[in-house]
Amino acid sequence: MAKSNGKTALITGSTDGVGRLVAARLAAGGWRVLVHGRDRKRGEALVAEIKAAGGDAEFLPADLASIAEVRRLADAVRKATPRLELLINNAGLASGAARTERRTSADRHELLFAVNYLSGFLLTHLLLPLLAKSAPARIVNVSSLGQQAIDFDDVMLTQGYSGSRAYCQSKLAQILFTIDLAGELAGSGVTVNTLHPATYMNTTMVQQSGVTPISSVEEGADAILKLAVSPELEGKSGLYCNGQREARADAQAYDADARRKLRALSIKLTGLSAKEHASPQRGRR
Ligand SMILES: NC(=O)c1ccc[n+]([C@@H]2O[C@H](COP(=O)([O-])OP(=O)(O)OC[C@H]3O[C@@H](n4cnc5c(N)ncnc54)[C@H](OP(=O)(O)O)[C@@H]3O)[C@@H](O)[C@H]2O)c1
């Protein structure tokens, strides 16, 4: 385990899959790691593993299918650390076996939109003051190649629901959010980028979908870590990468009007206050 670098990272969804490997590798590189997920046993096992190897970690449980829990998680992060140099919004779920059954969050939002996108939107905004204070700091949103344009007339997919549509819509929403936020954060010392880590990695999500894995978890972790810590990415913001290469996302990501609409809707759905939405950069103007 490397000597502490004095920096702290929060990786959502690090009790399993690619997030777990990313957290372990950051810890091995000297980062203090805030491990997050719902499963206390798996979260605490990773913390114990990191500590046994001489690293530093803490487990912060929260169910991202609840806005109140996202708020509690942000509070717990602020209590756990006075600085945050890296936030990786990685937690996510696919439609699983029940591909046709539409589910909702504690706040009655379509579940995949809530967990995969809205929770990250809210958590990021709540932690922006901490990230800005710790600048240079980075945000990485773990999205996917699976993308589908958001239908603003039925974002909650009450008509014609399919699990794949819900997943792809939520993943594109993360990309719109990334590009939008990068603009807001220009000059603040906080960058935000997004990526498709790798195709069908051998993780619980893929196994539960009944798909045969074709990529290793290591490949996805390498791509996430490149955006998270590589000096090559210093100062770069608003990028979408396919693996380790810059790529083009679905056309809707480049539609400024769609991004504005999604931002307004997300503020409304999460109940983000004007003060909480004021970006550090805007605050300085
Ligand atoms: N696997 C792939 O091939 C692939 C491809 C493209 C993109 N991605 C993206 O990569 C990210 C990680 O995927 P993975 O394959 O590593 O998945 P995974 O092995 O299923 O792990 C998912 C993680 O997210 C957490 N999570 C799920 N629902 C949650 C909730 N409601 N509240 C809090 N935490 C929750 C889980 O925590 P608990 O288990 O503790 O609840 C777990 O730590 C996802 O965003 C996914 O969309 C994956």
Short mmCIF file of C-alpha atoms and ligand atoms in Angstrom, two decimals:
data_model
loop_
_atom_site.label_atom_id
_atom_site.label_comp_id
_atom_site.label_asym_id
_atom_site.label_seq_id
_atom_site.Cartn_x
_atom_site.Cartn_y
_atom_site.Cartn_z
CA MET A 1 0.00 0.00 0.00
CA ALA A 2 1.43 3.41 -0.97
CA LYS A 3 1.96 6.12 1.62
CA SER A 4 -1.08 8.41 2.12
CA ASN A 5 -1.36 11.15 -0.50
CA GLY A 6 -3.58 13.18 1.86
CA LYS A 7 -6.51 13.06 -0.58
CA THR A 8 -10.01 11.66 -0.15
CA ALA A 9 -12.29 10.01 -2.71
CA LEU A 10 -15.94 8.96 -2.54
CA ILE A 11 -16.89 6.13 -4.88
CA THR A 12 -20.61 5.39 -4.92
CA GLY A 13 -21.47 1.75 -5.52
CA SER A 14 -18.11 0.48 -4.29
CA THR A 15 -19.47 -2.52 -2.37
CA ASP A 16 -19.44 -4.54 -5.61
CA GLY A 17 -18.39 -4.68 -9.26
CA VAL A 18 -16.13 -2.15 -10.92
CA GLY A 19 -16.63 0.41 -8.13
CA ARG A 20 -15.15 -2.00 -5.61
CA LEU A 21 -12.02 -2.49 -7.70
CA VAL A 22 -11.66 1.25 -8.32
CA ALA A 23 -11.94 1.93 -4.58
CA ALA A 24 -9.37 -0.76 -3.73
CA ARG A 25 -6.95 0.55 -6.34
CA LEU A 26 -7.30 4.16 -5.19
CA ALA A 27 -6.67 3.05 -1.61
CA ALA A 28 -3.60 1.11 -2.74
CA GLY A 29 -2.40 4.33 -4.38
CA GLY A 30 -2.58 6.24 -1.08
CA TRP A 31 -6.10 7.73 -1.26
CA ARG A 32 -8.41 7.75 1.73
CA VAL A 33 -11.49 6.06 0.36
CA LEU A 34 -15.13 6.54 1.31
CA VAL A 35 -16.82 3.29 0.34
CA HIS A 36 -20.53 3.50 -0.42
CA GLY A 37 -23.36 1.06 -1.15
CA ARG A 38 -26.34 -0.51 0.59
CA ASP A 39 -24.80 -3.79 1.66
CA ARG A 40 -23.13 -3.20 5.03
CA LYS A 41 -21.42 -6.59 5.11
CA ARG A 42 -19.73 -6.12 1.74
CA GLY A 43 -18.92 -2.46 2.49
CA GLU A 44 -17.30 -3.28 5.80
CA ALA A 45 -15.42 -6.22 4.26
CA LEU A 46 -13.80 -3.87 1.72
CA VAL A 47 -12.91 -1.36 4.44
CA ALA A 48 -11.31 -4.17 6.49
CA GLU A 49 -9.39 -5.37 3.42
CA ILE A 50 -8.05 -1.86 2.73
CA LYS A 51 -7.10 -1.31 6.37
CA ALA A 52 -5.40 -4.71 6.61
CA ALA A 53 -3.22 -3.64 3.67
CA GLY A 54 -2.28 -0.40 5.50
CA GLY A 55 -4.77 1.91 3.76
CA ASP A 56 -7.51 4.18 5.06
CA ALA A 57 -11.23 3.73 4.36
CA GLU A 58 -14.68 4.25 5.83
CA PHE A 59 -18.03 2.77 4.83
CA LEU A 60 -20.99 5.12 4.35
CA PRO A 61 -24.24 3.23 3.64
CA ALA A 62 -27.15 4.81 1.76
CA ASP A 63 -29.92 3.69 -0.55
CA LEU A 64 -29.78 6.04 -3.53
CA ALA A 65 -33.40 5.21 -4.36
CA SER A 66 -34.37 7.81 -1.76
CA ILE A 67 -33.71 11.55 -1.94
CA ALA A 68 -33.69 11.76 1.86
CA GLU A 69 -30.94 9.11 1.97
CA VAL A 70 -28.89 10.94 -0.67
CA ARG A 71 -29.07 14.01 1.55
CA ARG A 72 -28.04 11.93 4.57
CA LEU A 73 -25.12 10.53 2.58
CA ALA A 74 -23.92 14.05 1.72
CA ASP A 75 -24.11 14.96 5.43
CA ALA A 76 -22.18 11.80 6.36
CA VAL A 77 -19.47 12.67 3.80
CA ARG A 78 -19.12 16.18 5.23
CA LYS A 79 -18.78 14.67 8.72
CA ALA A 80 -16.25 12.08 7.55
CA THR A 81 -13.91 14.48 5.77
CA PRO A 82 -13.02 18.18 5.63
CA ARG A 83 -11.81 17.76 2.01
CA LEU A 84 -12.94 15.79 -1.05
CA GLU A 85 -10.72 15.69 -4.11
CA LEU A 86 -12.61 13.03 -6.06
CA LEU A 87 -16.24 11.98 -6.47
CA ILE A 88 -17.05 8.99 -8.65
CA ASN A 89 -20.78 8.56 -9.29
CA ASN A 90 -20.65 4.88 -10.13
CA ALA A 91 -23.58 3.23 -8.31
CA GLY A 92 -26.16 1.90 -10.67
CA LEU A 93 -28.60 -0.81 -11.49
CA ALA A 94 -29.87 -2.40 -14.68
CA SER A 95 -33.36 -3.67 -15.25
CA GLY A 96 -32.43 -7.18 -14.09
CA ALA A 97 -34.62 -10.11 -14.87
CA ALA A 98 -37.90 -8.16 -14.57
CA ARG A 99 -37.42 -6.31 -17.85
CA THR A 100 -41.03 -5.24 -18.30
CA GLU A 101 -41.91 -4.33 -14.74
CA ARG A 102 -41.70 -0.58 -14.10
CA ARG A 103 -40.54 0.16 -10.55
CA THR A 104 -40.40 3.42 -8.61
CA SER A 105 -38.16 4.97 -5.98
CA ALA A 106 -39.13 6.08 -2.47
CA ASP A 107 -40.02 9.44 -4.07
CA ARG A 108 -42.16 7.71 -6.74
CA HIS A 109 -39.73 8.44 -9.56
CA GLU A 110 -38.98 5.74 -12.14
CA LEU A 111 -36.37 3.66 -10.31
CA LEU A 112 -33.51 3.54 -12.82
CA PHE A 113 -33.78 7.28 -13.54
CA ALA A 114 -33.74 7.90 -9.77
CA VAL A 115 -30.81 5.65 -8.83
CA ASN A 116 -28.62 5.90 -11.95
CA TYR A 117 -29.03 9.61 -12.60
CA LEU A 118 -31.04 11.76 -10.17
CA SER A 119 -29.17 10.61 -7.05
CA GLY A 120 -25.83 11.53 -8.66
CA PHE A 121 -27.20 14.91 -9.76
CA LEU A 122 -28.27 15.68 -6.19
CA LEU A 123 -25.22 14.22 -4.44
CA THR A 124 -22.86 16.12 -6.74
CA HIS A 125 -24.58 19.44 -6.09
CA LEU A 126 -24.64 18.86 -2.33
CA LEU A 127 -20.91 18.05 -2.35
CA LEU A 128 -19.82 20.79 -4.78
CA PRO A 129 -18.84 23.28 -2.05
CA LEU A 130 -16.57 20.61 -0.49
CA LEU A 131 -15.08 19.68 -3.87
CA ALA A 132 -14.51 23.34 -4.79
CA LYS A 133 -12.83 23.97 -1.46
CA SER A 134 -10.52 21.03 -2.20
CA ALA A 135 -9.73 22.05 -5.80
CA PRO A 136 -8.18 20.83 -7.97
CA ALA A 137 -10.89 18.19 -7.72
CA ARG A 138 -12.54 15.82 -10.16
CA ILE A 139 -15.97 14.29 -10.67
CA VAL A 140 -16.42 11.16 -12.79
CA ASN A 141 -19.87 9.99 -13.83
CA VAL A 142 -19.94 6.32 -14.82
CA SER A 143 -22.41 6.15 -17.69
CA SER A 144 -22.72 3.66 -20.56
CA LEU A 145 -22.67 3.16 -24.31
CA GLY A 146 -26.32 2.21 -23.90
CA GLN A 147 -28.05 5.57 -24.41
CA GLN A 148 -31.54 6.62 -25.42
CA ALA A 149 -32.88 10.15 -25.91
CA ILE A 150 -35.00 11.42 -23.02
CA ASP A 151 -38.65 11.94 -23.91
CA PHE A 152 -39.44 15.06 -21.90
CA ASP A 153 -43.17 14.35 -22.23
CA ASP A 154 -42.78 11.08 -20.30
CA VAL A 155 -39.48 11.02 -18.40
CA MET A 156 -40.95 8.63 -15.82
CA LEU A 157 -41.78 6.16 -18.60
CA THR A 158 -45.40 5.66 -17.67
CA GLN A 159 -46.12 4.59 -21.28
CA GLY A 160 -44.29 1.89 -23.22
CA TYR A 161 -41.89 1.00 -20.40
CA SER A 162 -38.98 -1.30 -21.05
CA GLY A 163 -36.04 -1.98 -18.75
CA SER A 164 -33.58 -1.34 -21.52
CA ARG A 165 -35.18 2.02 -22.37
CA ALA A 166 -35.13 2.99 -18.68
CA TYR A 167 -31.46 2.06 -18.34
CA CYS A 168 -30.39 3.81 -21.57
CA GLN A 169 -32.38 6.98 -20.73
CA SER A 170 -30.81 7.19 -17.26
CA LYS A 171 -27.30 6.69 -18.67
CA LEU A 172 -27.76 9.44 -21.30
CA ALA A 173 -29.11 11.75 -18.59
CA GLN A 174 -25.76 11.36 -16.79
CA ILE A 175 -23.98 12.53 -19.95
CA LEU A 176 -26.24 15.57 -20.45
CA PHE A 177 -25.64 16.43 -16.79
CA THR A 178 -21.86 16.10 -17.18
CA ILE A 179 -21.67 18.45 -20.15
CA ASP A 180 -24.02 20.93 -18.50
CA LEU A 181 -22.12 20.91 -15.20
CA ALA A 182 -18.73 21.21 -16.92
CA GLY A 183 -19.95 24.54 -18.35
CA GLU A 184 -21.10 25.74 -14.93
CA LEU A 185 -17.84 24.73 -13.27
CA ALA A 186 -15.47 26.26 -15.84
CA GLY A 187 -12.70 28.07 -13.98
CA SER A 188 -13.64 26.63 -10.56
CA GLY A 189 -10.84 24.03 -10.42
CA VAL A 190 -13.42 21.22 -10.39
CA THR A 191 -13.69 19.14 -13.56
CA VAL A 192 -16.38 16.65 -14.51
CA ASN A 193 -16.17 13.90 -17.12
CA THR A 194 -18.17 10.81 -18.01
CA LEU A 195 -17.56 7.46 -19.64
CA HIS A 196 -18.64 4.04 -20.79
CA PRO A 197 -16.16 1.97 -18.75
CA ALA A 198 -16.22 -1.27 -20.77
CA THR A 199 -18.78 -3.50 -22.46
CA TYR A 200 -20.43 -6.27 -20.42
CA MET A 201 -17.89 -6.52 -17.64
CA ASN A 202 -18.07 -9.57 -15.45
CA THR A 203 -20.09 -7.97 -12.63
CA THR A 204 -23.27 -8.75 -10.69
CA MET A 205 -25.25 -6.36 -12.91
CA VAL A 206 -24.26 -8.22 -16.08
CA GLN A 207 -24.61 -11.66 -14.51
CA GLN A 208 -28.13 -10.79 -13.30
CA SER A 209 -29.08 -9.57 -16.78
CA GLY A 210 -28.29 -13.02 -18.13
CA VAL A 211 -25.68 -11.65 -20.56
CA THR A 212 -22.34 -13.41 -21.12
CA PRO A 213 -19.57 -11.04 -19.94
CA ILE A 214 -17.10 -9.97 -22.62
CA SER A 215 -14.85 -7.50 -20.75
CA SER A 216 -12.92 -7.77 -17.53
CA VAL A 217 -13.68 -5.60 -14.53
CA GLU A 218 -10.01 -4.49 -14.67
CA GLU A 219 -10.57 -2.96 -18.13
CA GLY A 220 -13.47 -0.85 -16.84
CA ALA A 221 -11.55 0.14 -13.71
CA ASP A 222 -8.57 1.28 -15.83
CA ALA A 223 -10.86 3.56 -17.86
CA ILE A 224 -12.52 5.05 -14.75
CA LEU A 225 -9.17 5.58 -13.04
CA LYS A 226 -7.81 7.35 -16.11
CA LEU A 227 -10.54 10.01 -15.85
CA ALA A 228 -10.19 10.08 -12.06
CA VAL A 229 -6.47 10.50 -11.58
CA SER A 230 -4.47 10.60 -14.82
CA PRO A 231 -2.33 13.77 -15.19
CA GLU A 232 -3.28 13.65 -18.89
CA LEU A 233 -6.82 14.66 -17.93
CA GLU A 234 -5.77 17.59 -15.75
CA GLY A 235 -8.03 20.58 -16.39
CA LYS A 236 -10.11 18.67 -18.98
CA SER A 237 -13.84 18.77 -18.45
CA GLY A 238 -17.10 17.88 -20.17
CA LEU A 239 -15.65 14.85 -21.96
CA TYR A 240 -17.44 11.61 -22.79
CA CYS A 241 -15.12 8.64 -23.24
CA ASN A 242 -15.71 5.15 -24.56
CA GLY A 243 -13.22 3.21 -22.46
CA GLN A 244 -10.04 5.26 -22.51
CA ARG A 245 -10.84 7.17 -25.70
CA GLU A 246 -12.77 10.40 -26.13
CA ALA A 247 -15.96 9.63 -28.06
CA ARG A 248 -19.28 11.08 -29.19
CA ALA A 249 -22.39 10.37 -27.19
CA ASP A 250 -26.01 10.33 -28.41
CA ALA A 251 -26.92 13.56 -30.25
CA GLN A 252 -29.21 14.73 -27.43
CA ALA A 253 -26.13 15.26 -25.23
CA TYR A 254 -25.11 18.14 -27.52
CA ASP A 255 -28.53 19.80 -27.49
CA ALA A 256 -28.25 22.76 -25.10
CA ASP A 257 -32.02 23.06 -24.86
CA ALA A 258 -32.38 19.42 -23.77
CA ARG A 259 -29.66 19.93 -21.16
CA ARG A 260 -31.43 23.01 -19.79
CA LYS A 261 -34.73 21.11 -19.64
CA LEU A 262 -33.11 18.21 -17.80
CA ARG A 263 -31.43 20.57 -15.34
CA ALA A 264 -34.72 22.36 -14.56
CA LEU A 265 -36.56 19.05 -14.16
CA SER A 266 -33.81 17.59 -11.93
CA ILE A 267 -33.82 20.63 -9.65
CA LYS A 268 -37.58 20.27 -9.30
CA LEU A 269 -37.56 16.51 -8.72
CA THR A 270 -34.77 16.58 -6.13
CA GLY A 271 -36.00 19.73 -4.38
CA LEU A 272 -32.56 21.34 -4.74
CA SER A 273 -32.72 24.87 -3.37
CA ALA A 274 -31.40 27.91 -5.26
CA LYS A 275 -28.56 28.15 -2.75
CA GLU A 276 -27.65 24.49 -3.21
CA HIS A 277 -27.73 24.89 -6.95
CA ALA A 278 -25.46 27.95 -6.99
CA SER A 279 -22.24 26.58 -8.47
CA PRO A 280 -18.96 27.59 -6.81
CA GLN A 281 -17.97 29.39 -9.99
CA ARG A 282 -21.20 31.36 -10.19
CA GLY A 283 -20.80 32.25 -6.54
CA ARG A 284 -17.44 33.85 -7.29
CA ARG A 285 -18.74 36.11 -10.04
N1 LIG B 1 -21.05 -3.96 -16.04
C1 LIG B 1 -20.94 -3.38 -17.21
O1 LIG B 1 -20.59 -4.00 -18.21
C2 LIG B 1 -21.21 -1.91 -17.35
C3 LIG B 1 -21.16 -1.34 -18.64
C4 LIG B 1 -21.40 0.03 -18.77
C5 LIG B 1 -21.64 0.79 -17.64
N2 LIG B 1 -21.68 0.21 -16.41
C6 LIG B 1 -21.96 1.06 -15.26
O2 LIG B 1 -20.95 0.85 -14.28
C7 LIG B 1 -21.49 1.10 -12.97
C8 LIG B 1 -21.15 -0.06 -12.04
O3 LIG B 1 -21.73 -1.23 -12.56
P1 LIG B 1 -21.29 -2.70 -12.13
O4 LIG B 1 -21.39 -3.52 -13.34
O5 LIG B 1 -20.04 -2.65 -11.36
O6 LIG B 1 -22.53 -3.08 -11.20
P2 LIG B 1 -22.66 -4.01 -9.91
O7 LIG B 1 -21.57 -4.99 -9.79
O8 LIG B 1 -24.06 -4.50 -9.94
O9 LIG B 1 -22.49 -2.96 -8.70
C9 LIG B 1 -23.42 -1.94 -8.53
C10 LIG B 1 -23.07 -1.11 -7.32
O10 LIG B 1 -24.07 -0.08 -7.20
C11 LIG B 1 -24.63 -0.13 -5.90
N3 LIG B 1 -26.06 0.18 -5.94
C12 LIG B 1 -27.01 -0.33 -6.76
N4 LIG B 1 -28.22 0.17 -6.44
C13 LIG B 1 -28.03 1.00 -5.39
C14 LIG B 1 -28.88 1.82 -4.60
N5 LIG B 1 -30.21 1.85 -4.78
N6 LIG B 1 -28.34 2.54 -3.61
C15 LIG B 1 -27.02 2.51 -3.36
N7 LIG B 1 -26.14 1.77 -4.08
C16 LIG B 1 -26.65 1.02 -5.07
C17 LIG B 1 -24.42 -1.56 -5.41
O11 LIG B 1 -24.39 -1.51 -3.99
P3 LIG B 1 -25.10 -2.63 -3.03
O12 LIG B 1 -24.88 -3.93 -3.73
O13 LIG B 1 -24.35 -2.49 -1.74
O14 LIG B 1 -26.50 -2.22 -2.94
C18 LIG B 1 -23.07 -1.89 -6.03
O15 LIG B 1 -22.02 -1.45 -5.19
C19 LIG B 1 -23.00 1.30 -13.16
O16 LIG B 1 -23.29 2.67 -13.15
C20 LIG B 1 -23.26 0.72 -14.55
O17 LIG B 1 -24.37 1.31 -15.18
C21 LIG B 1 -21.47 -1.12 -16.23
#
